[in-house]
CSV table of C-alpha atoms and ligand atoms in Angstrom, one decimal:
chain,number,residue,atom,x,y,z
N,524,UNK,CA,-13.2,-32.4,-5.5
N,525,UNK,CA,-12.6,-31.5,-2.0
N,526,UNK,CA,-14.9,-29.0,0.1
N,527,UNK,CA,-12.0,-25.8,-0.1
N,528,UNK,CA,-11.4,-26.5,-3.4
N,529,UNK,CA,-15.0,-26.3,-4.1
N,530,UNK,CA,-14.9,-22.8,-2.2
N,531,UNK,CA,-12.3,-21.6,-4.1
N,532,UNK,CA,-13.6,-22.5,-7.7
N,533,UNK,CA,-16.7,-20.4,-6.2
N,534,UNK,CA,-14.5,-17.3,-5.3
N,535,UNK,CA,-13.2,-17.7,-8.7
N,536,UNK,CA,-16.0,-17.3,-10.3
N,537,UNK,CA,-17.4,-13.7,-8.6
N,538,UNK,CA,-13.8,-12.8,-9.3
N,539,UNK,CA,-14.2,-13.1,-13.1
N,540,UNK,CA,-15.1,-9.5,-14.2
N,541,UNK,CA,-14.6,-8.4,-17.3
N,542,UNK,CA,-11.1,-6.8,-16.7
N,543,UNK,CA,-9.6,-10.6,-15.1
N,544,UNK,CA,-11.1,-12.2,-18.2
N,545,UNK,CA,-9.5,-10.0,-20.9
N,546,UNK,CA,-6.2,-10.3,-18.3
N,547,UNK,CA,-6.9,-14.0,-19.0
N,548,UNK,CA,-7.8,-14.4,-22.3
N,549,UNK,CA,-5.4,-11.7,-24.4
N,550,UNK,CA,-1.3,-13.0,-23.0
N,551,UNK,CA,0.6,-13.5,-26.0
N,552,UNK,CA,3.2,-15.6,-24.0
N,553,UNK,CA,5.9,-13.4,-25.5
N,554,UNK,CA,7.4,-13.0,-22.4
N,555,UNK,CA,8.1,-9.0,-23.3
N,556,UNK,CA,6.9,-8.6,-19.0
N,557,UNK,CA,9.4,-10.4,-17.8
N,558,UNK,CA,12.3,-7.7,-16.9
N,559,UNK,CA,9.6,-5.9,-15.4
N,560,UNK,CA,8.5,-7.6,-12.8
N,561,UNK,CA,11.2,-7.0,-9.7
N,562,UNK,CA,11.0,-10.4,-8.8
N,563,UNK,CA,12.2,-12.1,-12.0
N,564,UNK,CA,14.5,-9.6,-12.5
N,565,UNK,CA,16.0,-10.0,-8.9
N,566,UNK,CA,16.2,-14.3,-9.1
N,567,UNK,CA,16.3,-14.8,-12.6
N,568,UNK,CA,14.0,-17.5,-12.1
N,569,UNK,CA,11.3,-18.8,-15.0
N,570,UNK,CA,8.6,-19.4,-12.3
N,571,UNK,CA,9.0,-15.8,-11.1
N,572,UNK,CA,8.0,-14.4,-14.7
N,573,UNK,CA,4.2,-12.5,-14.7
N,574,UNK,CA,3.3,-14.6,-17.2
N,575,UNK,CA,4.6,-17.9,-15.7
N,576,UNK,CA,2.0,-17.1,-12.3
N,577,UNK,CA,-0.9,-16.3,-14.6
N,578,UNK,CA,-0.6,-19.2,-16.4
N,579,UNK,CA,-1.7,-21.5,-13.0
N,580,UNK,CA,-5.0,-19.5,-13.4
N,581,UNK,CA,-4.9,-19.9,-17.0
N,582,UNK,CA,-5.2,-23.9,-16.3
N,583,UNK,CA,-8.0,-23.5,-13.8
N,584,UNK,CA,-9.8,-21.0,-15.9
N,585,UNK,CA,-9.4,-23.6,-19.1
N,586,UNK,CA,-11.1,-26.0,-17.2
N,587,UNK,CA,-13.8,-24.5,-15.8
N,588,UNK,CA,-14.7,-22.1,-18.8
N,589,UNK,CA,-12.9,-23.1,-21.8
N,590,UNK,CA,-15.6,-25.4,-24.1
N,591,UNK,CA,-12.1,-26.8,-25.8
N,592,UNK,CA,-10.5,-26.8,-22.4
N,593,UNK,CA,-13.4,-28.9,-20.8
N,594,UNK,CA,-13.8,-31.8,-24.2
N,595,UNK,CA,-9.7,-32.0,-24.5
N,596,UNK,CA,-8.1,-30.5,-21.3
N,597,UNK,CA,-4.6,-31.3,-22.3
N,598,UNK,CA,-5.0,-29.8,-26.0
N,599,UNK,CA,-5.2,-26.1,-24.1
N,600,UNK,CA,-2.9,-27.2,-21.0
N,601,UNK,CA,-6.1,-26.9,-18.8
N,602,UNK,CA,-6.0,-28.5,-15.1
N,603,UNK,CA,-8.4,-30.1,-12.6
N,604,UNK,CA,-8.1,-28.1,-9.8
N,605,UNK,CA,-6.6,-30.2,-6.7
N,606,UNK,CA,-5.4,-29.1,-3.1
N,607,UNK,CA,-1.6,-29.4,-4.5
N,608,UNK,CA,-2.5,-26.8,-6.8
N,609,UNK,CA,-3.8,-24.1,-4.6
N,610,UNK,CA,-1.0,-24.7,-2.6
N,611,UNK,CA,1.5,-23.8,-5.6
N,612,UNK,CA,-0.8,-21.2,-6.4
N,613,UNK,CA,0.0,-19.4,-2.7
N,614,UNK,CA,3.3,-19.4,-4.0
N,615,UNK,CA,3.2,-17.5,-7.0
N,616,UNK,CA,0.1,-15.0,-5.7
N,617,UNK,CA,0.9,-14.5,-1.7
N,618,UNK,CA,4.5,-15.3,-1.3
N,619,UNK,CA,6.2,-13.5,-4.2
N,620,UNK,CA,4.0,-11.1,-6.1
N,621,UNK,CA,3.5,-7.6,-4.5
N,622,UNK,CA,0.1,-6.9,-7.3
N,623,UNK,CA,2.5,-4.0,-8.0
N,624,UNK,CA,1.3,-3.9,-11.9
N,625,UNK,CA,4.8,-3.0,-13.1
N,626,UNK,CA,4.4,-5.8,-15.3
N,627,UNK,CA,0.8,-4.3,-16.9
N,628,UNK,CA,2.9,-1.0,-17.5
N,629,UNK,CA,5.2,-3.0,-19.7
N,630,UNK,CA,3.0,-5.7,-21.7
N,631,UNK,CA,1.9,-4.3,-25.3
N,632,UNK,CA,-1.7,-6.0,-25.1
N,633,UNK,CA,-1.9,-4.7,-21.8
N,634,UNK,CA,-2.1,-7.7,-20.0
N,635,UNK,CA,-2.7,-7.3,-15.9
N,636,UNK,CA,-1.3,-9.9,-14.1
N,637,UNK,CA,-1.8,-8.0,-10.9
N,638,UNK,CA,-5.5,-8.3,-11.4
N,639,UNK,CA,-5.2,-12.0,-12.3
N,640,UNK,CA,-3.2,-13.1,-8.9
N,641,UNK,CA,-6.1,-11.1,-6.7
N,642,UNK,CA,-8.6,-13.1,-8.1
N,643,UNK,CA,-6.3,-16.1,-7.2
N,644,UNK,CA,-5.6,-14.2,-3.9
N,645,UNK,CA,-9.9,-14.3,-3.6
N,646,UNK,CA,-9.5,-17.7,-4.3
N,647,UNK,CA,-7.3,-18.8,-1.9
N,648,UNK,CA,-8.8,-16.5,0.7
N,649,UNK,CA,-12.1,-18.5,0.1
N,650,UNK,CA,-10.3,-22.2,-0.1
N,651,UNK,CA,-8.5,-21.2,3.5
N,652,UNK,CA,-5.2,-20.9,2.5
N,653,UNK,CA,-4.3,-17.3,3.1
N,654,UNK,CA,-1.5,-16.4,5.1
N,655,UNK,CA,-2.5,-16.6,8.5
N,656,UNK,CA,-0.9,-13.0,9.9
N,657,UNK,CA,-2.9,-11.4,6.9
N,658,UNK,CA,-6.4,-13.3,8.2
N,659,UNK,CA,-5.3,-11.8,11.5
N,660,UNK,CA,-4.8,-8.5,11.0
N,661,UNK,CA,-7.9,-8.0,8.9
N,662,UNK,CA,-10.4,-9.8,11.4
N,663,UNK,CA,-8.8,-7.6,14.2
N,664,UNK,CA,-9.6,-4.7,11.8
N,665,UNK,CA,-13.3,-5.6,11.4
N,666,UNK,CA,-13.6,-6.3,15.2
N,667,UNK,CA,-12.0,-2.7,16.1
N,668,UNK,CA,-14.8,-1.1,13.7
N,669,UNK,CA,-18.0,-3.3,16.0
N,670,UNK,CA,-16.4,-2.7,19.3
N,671,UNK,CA,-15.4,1.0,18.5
N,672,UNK,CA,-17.0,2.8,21.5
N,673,UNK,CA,-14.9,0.6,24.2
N,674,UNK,CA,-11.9,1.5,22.1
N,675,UNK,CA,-12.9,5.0,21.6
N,676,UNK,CA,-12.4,5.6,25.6
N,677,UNK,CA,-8.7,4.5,25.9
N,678,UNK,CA,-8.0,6.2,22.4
N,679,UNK,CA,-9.0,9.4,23.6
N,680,UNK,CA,-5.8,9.2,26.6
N,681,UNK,CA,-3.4,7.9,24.4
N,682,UNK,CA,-4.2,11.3,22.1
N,683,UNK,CA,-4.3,13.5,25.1
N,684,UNK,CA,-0.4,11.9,25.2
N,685,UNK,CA,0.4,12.5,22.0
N,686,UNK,CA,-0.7,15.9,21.9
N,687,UNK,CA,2.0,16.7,24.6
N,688,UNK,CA,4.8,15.2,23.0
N,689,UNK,CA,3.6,17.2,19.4
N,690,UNK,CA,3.3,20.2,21.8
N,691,UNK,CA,6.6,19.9,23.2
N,692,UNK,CA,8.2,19.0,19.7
N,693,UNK,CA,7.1,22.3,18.2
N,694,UNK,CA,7.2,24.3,21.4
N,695,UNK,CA,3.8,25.5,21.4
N,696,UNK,CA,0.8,24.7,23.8
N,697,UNK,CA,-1.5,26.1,21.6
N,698,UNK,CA,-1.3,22.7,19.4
N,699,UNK,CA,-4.3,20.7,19.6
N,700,UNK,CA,-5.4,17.2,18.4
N,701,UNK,CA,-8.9,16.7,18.3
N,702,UNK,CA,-10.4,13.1,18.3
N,703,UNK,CA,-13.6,12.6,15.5
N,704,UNK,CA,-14.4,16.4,15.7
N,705,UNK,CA,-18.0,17.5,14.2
N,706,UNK,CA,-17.6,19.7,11.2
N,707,UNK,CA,-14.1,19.5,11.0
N,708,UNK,CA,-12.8,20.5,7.0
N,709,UNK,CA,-10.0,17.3,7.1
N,710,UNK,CA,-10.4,13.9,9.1
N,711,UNK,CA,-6.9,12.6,8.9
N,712,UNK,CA,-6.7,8.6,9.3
N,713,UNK,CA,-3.0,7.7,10.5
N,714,UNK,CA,-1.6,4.2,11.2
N,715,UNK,CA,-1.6,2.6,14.7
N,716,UNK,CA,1.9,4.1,16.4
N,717,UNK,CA,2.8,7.9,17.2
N,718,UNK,CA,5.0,8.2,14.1
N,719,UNK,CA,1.9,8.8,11.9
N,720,UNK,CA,0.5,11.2,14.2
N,721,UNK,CA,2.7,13.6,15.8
N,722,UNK,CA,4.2,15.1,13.2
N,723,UNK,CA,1.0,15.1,10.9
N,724,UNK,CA,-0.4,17.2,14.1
N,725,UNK,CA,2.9,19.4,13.9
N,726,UNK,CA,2.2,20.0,10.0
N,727,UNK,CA,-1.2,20.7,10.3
N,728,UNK,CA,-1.0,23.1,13.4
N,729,UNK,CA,1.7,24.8,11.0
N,730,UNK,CA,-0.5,25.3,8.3
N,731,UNK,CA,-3.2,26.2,10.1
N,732,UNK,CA,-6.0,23.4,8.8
N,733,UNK,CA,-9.0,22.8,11.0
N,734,UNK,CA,-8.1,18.6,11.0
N,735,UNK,CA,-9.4,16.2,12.8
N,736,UNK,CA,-7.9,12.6,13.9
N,737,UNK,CA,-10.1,9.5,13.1
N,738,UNK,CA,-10.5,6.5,15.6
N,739,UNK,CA,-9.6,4.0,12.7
N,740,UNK,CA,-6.3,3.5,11.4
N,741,UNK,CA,-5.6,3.5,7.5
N,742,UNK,CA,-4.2,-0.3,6.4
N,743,UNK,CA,-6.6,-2.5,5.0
N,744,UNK,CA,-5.6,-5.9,5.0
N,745,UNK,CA,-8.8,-7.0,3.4
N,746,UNK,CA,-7.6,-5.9,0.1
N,747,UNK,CA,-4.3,-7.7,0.4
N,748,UNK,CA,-6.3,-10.9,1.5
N,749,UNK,CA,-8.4,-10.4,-1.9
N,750,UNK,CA,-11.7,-10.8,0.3
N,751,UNK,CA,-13.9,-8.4,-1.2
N,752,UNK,CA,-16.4,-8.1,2.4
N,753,UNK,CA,-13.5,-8.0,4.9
N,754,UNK,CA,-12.2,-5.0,2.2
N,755,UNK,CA,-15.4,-3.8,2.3
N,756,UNK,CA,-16.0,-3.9,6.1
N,757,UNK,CA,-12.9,-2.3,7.1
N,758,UNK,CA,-13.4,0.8,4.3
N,759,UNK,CA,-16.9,1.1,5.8
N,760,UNK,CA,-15.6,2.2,9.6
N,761,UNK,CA,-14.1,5.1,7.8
N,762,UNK,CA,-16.3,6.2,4.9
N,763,UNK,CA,-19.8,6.2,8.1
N,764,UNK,CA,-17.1,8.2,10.2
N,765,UNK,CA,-16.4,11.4,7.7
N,766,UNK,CA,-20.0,11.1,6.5
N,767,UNK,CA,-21.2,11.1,10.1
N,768,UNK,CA,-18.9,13.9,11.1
N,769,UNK,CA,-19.4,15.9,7.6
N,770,UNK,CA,-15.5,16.4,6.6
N,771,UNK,CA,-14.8,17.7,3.3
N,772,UNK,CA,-11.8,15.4,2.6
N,773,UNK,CA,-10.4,12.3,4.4
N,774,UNK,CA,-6.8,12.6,4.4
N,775,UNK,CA,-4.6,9.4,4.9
N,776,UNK,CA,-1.5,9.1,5.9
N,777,UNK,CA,1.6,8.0,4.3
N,778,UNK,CA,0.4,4.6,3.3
N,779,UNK,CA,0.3,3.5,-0.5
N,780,UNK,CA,-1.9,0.6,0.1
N,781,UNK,CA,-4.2,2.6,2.1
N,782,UNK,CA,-4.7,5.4,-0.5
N,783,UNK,CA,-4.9,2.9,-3.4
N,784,UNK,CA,-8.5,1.2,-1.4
N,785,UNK,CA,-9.9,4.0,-0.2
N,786,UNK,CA,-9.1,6.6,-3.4
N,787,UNK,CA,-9.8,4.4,-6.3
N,788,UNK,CA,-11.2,1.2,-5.5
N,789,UNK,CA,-13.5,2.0,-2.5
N,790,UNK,CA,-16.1,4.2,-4.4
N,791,UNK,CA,-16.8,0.9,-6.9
N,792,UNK,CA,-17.5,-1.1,-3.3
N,793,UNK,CA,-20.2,1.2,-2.1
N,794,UNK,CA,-21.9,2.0,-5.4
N,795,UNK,CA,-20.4,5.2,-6.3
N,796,UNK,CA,-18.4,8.6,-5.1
N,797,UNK,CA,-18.1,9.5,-1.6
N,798,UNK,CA,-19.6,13.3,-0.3
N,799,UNK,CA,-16.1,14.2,0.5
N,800,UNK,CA,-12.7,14.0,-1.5
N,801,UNK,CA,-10.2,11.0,-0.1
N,802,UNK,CA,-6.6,12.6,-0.2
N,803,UNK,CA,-3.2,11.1,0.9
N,804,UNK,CA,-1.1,13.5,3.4
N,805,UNK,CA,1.8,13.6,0.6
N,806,UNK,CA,-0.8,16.1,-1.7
N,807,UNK,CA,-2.0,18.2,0.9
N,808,UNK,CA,2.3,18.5,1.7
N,809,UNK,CA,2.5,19.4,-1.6
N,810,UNK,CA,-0.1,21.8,-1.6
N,811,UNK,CA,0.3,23.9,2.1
N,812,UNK,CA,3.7,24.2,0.5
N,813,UNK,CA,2.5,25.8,-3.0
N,814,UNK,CA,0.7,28.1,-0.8
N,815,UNK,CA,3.2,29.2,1.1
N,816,UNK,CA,1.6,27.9,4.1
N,817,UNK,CA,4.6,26.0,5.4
N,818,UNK,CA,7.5,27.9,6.5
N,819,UNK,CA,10.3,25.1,5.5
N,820,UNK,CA,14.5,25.6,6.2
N,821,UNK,CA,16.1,22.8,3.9
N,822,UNK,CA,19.5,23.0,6.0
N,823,UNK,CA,17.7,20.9,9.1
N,824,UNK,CA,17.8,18.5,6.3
N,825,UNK,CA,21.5,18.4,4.9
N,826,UNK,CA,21.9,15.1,3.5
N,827,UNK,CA,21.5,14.2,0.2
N,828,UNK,CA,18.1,12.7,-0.3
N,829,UNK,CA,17.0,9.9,-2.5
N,830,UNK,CA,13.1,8.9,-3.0
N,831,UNK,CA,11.1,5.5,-3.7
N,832,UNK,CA,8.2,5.8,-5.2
N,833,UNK,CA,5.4,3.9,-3.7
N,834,UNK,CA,3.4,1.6,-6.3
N,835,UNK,CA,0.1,2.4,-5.0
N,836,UNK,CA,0.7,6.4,-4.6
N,837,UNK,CA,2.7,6.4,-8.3
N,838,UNK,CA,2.0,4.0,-10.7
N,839,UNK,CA,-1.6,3.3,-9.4
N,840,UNK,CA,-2.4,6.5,-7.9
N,841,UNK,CA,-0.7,9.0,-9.6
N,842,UNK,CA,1.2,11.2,-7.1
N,843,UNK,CA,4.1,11.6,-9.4
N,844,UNK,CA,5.3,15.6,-8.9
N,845,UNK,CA,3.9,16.0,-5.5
N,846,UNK,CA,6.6,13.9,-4.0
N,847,UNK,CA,9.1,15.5,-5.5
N,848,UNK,CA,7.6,19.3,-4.4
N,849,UNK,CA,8.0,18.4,-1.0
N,850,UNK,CA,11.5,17.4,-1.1
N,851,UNK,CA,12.7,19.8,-3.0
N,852,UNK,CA,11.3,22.9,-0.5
N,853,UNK,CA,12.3,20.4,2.5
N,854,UNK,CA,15.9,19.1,1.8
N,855,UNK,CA,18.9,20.7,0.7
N,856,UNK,CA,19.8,17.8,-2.1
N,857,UNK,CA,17.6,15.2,-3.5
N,858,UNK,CA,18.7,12.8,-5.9
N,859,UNK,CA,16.5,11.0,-8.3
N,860,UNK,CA,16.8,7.2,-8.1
N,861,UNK,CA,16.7,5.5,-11.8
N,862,UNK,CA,14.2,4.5,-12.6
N,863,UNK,CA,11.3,7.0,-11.1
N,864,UNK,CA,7.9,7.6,-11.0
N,865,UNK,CA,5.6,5.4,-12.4
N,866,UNK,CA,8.6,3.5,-13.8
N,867,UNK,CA,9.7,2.8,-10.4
N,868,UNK,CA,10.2,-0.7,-9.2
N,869,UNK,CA,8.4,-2.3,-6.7
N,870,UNK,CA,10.6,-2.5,-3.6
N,871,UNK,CA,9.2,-5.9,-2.9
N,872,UNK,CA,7.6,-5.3,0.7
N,873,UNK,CA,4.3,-4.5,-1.3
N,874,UNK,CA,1.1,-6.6,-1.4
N,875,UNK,CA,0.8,-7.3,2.3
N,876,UNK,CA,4.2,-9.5,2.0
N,877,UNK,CA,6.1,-7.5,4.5
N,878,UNK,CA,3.6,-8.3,7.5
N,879,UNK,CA,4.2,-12.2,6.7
N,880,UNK,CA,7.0,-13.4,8.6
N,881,UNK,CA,7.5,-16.4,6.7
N,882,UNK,CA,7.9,-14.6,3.7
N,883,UNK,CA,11.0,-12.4,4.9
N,884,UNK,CA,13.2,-14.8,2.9
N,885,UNK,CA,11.7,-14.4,-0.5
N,886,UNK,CA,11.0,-10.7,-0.2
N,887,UNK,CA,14.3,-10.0,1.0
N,888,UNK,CA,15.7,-11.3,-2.6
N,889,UNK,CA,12.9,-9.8,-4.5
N,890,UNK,CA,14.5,-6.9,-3.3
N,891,UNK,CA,17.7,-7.2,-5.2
N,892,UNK,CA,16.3,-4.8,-8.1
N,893,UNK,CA,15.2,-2.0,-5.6
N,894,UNK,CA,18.8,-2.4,-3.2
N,895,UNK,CA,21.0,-2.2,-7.0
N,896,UNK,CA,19.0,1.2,-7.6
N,897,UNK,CA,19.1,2.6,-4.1
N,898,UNK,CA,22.9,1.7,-4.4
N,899,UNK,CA,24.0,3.3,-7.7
N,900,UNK,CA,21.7,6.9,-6.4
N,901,UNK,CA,24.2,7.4,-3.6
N,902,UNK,CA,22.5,9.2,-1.2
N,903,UNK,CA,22.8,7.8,2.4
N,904,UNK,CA,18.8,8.6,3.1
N,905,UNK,CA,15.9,6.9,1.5
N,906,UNK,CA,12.3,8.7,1.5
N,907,UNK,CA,9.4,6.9,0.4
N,908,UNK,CA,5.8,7.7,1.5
N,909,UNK,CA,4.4,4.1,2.0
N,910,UNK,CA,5.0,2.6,5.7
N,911,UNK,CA,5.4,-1.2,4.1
N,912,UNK,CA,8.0,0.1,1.5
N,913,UNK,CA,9.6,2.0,4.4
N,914,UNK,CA,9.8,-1.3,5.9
N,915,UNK,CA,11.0,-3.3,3.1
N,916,UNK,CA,13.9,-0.4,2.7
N,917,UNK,CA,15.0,-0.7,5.8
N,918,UNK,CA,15.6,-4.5,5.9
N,919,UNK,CA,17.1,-4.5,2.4
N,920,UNK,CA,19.3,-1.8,3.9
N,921,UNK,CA,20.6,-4.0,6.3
N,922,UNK,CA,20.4,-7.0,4.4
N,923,UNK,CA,22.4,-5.8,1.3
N,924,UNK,CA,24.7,-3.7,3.4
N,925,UNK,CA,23.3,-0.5,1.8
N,926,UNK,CA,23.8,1.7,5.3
N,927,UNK,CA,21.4,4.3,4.2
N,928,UNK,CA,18.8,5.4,6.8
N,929,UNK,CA,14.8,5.3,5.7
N,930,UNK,CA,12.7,8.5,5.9
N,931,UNK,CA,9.5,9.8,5.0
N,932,UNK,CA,8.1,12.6,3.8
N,933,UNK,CA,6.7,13.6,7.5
N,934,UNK,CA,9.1,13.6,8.9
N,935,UNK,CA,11.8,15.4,6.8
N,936,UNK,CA,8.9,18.2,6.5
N,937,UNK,CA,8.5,18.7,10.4
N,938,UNK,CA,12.7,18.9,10.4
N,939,UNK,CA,12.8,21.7,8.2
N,940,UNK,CA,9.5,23.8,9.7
N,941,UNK,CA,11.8,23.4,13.4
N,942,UNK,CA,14.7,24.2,11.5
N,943,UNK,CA,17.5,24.8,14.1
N,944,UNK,CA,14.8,23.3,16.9
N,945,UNK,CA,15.0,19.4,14.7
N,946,UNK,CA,18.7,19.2,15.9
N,947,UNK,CA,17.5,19.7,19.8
N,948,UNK,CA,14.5,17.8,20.0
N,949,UNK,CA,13.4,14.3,18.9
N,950,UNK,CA,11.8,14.2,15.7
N,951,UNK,CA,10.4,10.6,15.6
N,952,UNK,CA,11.2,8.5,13.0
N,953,UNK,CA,9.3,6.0,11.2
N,954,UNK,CA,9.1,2.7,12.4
N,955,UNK,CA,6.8,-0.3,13.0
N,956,UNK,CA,3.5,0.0,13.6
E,774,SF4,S1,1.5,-10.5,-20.0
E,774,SF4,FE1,1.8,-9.2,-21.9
E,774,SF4,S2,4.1,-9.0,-22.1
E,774,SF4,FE2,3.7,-10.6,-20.6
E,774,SF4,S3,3.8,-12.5,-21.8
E,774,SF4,FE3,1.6,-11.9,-21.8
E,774,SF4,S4,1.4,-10.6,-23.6
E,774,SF4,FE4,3.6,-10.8,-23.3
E,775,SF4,S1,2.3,-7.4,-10.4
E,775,SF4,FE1,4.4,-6.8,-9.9
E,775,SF4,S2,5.1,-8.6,-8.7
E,775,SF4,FE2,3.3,-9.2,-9.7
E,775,SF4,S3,4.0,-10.2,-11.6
E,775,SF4,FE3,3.6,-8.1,-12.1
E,775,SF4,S4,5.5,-7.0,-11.8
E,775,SF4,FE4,5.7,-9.0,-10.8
């Protein structure tokens, strides 16, 4: 057995909680998951089934644990694990599942497949055959969190610039955006890129919240990798920043994957809950609006209006109505895409597949499902609340010839507080990081 594959079979093993072992043990094979999962029912294709990529784990997990599977390995369909396998197994848990647990919604025994291809994600993380751009992005992460105070120093002149251009969007000097401020109520953690920023500075200014901006950014490719320290390491830059500072409530921003670590998996990292609330940007929407702390004009926003609901913020996290509060005070007709909510299917630019170029091919006709939906809600803009699915949209707009323009929540808010002033100034749209 070779050195990686050793590595992985290791990974494996701290993998195999309770919760991946009755995922492994309890799949009936009836195949109920398959219509489920966006990817099978975008290709059609047997191998893109849930239970057709579990059962690769299955084989290894047969082998290893099984006593039946280790005295007669082909009685239970159990495999040596060999190079080739891994390989295939890259496939099935990188390339084309999003861990978007549409499928666990749908199985009567309540099967997770989504927890079954991170452990295989873990695996392959440990065996060095994670995607490259994903190894990337998380390392730089960790390295931004040692070398903070070098970074710190240029941070704080590219906020003194976007201060100005939030200033000059909402046409009042008085705006300010404060970098790691002691004692502030809200430390808001955006995404690398003005987009995230500005008009979360607008909103907050607005609604008069004493916010302020962390040095980190929100994404956390460590979870995506399925390598439980580099998760771990990345989290830990912002959970010692609020505690250090003494906010109340870390707000993220409009990033599903972000929310999803930090809200409800974070806490089990670092032994328990954290001595301030972790929020995402689209409740606190929801709530300056119920207060009546957000003066909002719907007519800077006169399309119809169509929203995807983000995996991590809906089906995982839960922010079902708050979504939908929001668009209803900011745009003058939304239109509910079928089917919503925790329902919803994945878009396909989920589970760190939309920052793998190599992958563009497969996600692109994963997104089939989410392009037929967008289609038959006829409206000609898109809002989700998740920069990957924004992403995704926005290539299977272009790919499918859907012609609808992506949006997010953000930004149709800060439209409708400048009201006649959106139409004069630049409101900046989402984009790449
Ligand atoms: S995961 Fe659930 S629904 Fe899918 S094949 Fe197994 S038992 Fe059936
Ligand atoms: S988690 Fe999502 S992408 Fe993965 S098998 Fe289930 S439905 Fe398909």
């Amino acid at each position: 057995m070779s050195e990686s594959v050793q590595r992985a079979l290791a990974a494996f093993r701290r993998a195999l909680d309770r919760r991946v072992l009755t995922a492994l043990e309890v799949c009936a094979r009836c195949g109920i998951c398959a219509e489920s999962c966006h990817v099978f029912a975008s290709t059609g294709q047997l191998q893109d089934a849930p239970t057709a990529r579990s059962e690769a784990v299955r084989r290894l997990y047969r082998r290893q644990y099984d006593p039946l599977g280790r005295i007669f390995p082909w009685w239970v369909r159990a495999g040596e694990a060999t190079e080739g396998d891994l390989d295939a197994l890259s496939e099935a848990a990188f390339a084309t599942c999003t861990l978007c647990q549409r499928c666990a919604m749908n199985c009567p025994l309540g099967v997770d497949t989504a927890l079954i291809m991170k452990a295989a994600r873990a695996m392959l993380a440990a065996a060095g055959k994670a995607p490259e751009m994903l190894v990337q992005l998380a390392d730089a992460a960790v390295a931004r969190g040692e070398n903070v105070q070098v970074f710190r120093e240029i941070y704080r002149e590219i906020v003194a610039d976007l201060e100005q251009q939030a200033q000059e969007q909402l046409g009042d000097p008085a705006l300010r955006i404060s970098l790691e401020r002691q004692g502030a109520d809200i430390l808001y953690v955006a995404l690398s890129g003005a987009h995230t920023i500005v008009p979360a500075a607008i909103i907050f200014h607005a609604a008069g919240a004493d916010w302020t901006l962390s040095a980190f950014e929100a994404s956390n490719y460590g979870v995506f990798l399925g390598d439980p320290e580099k998760a771990r390491a990345i989290a830990r830059r912002i959970v010692d920043e609020a505690t250090h500072l003494g906010v109340r409530q870390v707000v993220l921003t409009e990033c599903g994957h972000a929310y999803a670590a930090l809200r409800w998996e974070a806490p089990g990292w670092f032994g328990g809950e954290f001595p301030f609330r972790v929020r995402s940007i689209v409740e606190l929407l929801a709530e300056y609006i119920r207060e009546g702390r957000l003066r909002l004009d719907p007519s800077a926003n006169p399309l119809p209006v169509t929203y995807h609901d983000s995996c991590n913020l809906a089906r995982k996290g839960g922010l079902l109505e708050e979504p939908r509060v929001v668009l209803r005070a900011a745009v003058q007709e939304f239109r509910e895409m079928t089917p919503s909510r925790a329902e919803a299917y994945c878009c396909g630019g989920g589970g760190g597949l939309v920052a793998v170029p190599e992958y563009e091919e497969r996600r692109l006709r994963a997104g089939r499902k989410k392009a037929e939906q967008i289609m038959a809600a006829g409206a000609p803009l898109v809002a989700t609340s998740c920069e990957n699915c924004f992403l995704q949209i926005r290539d299977l707009s272009s790919h499918y010839g859907l012609a609808v323009e992506v949006t997010g929540l953000m930004e149709l808010v800060v439209r409708a507080l400048l009201g006649a002033r959106a139409r004069a100034v630049r409101v900046p749209a989402l984009q790449a990081a």
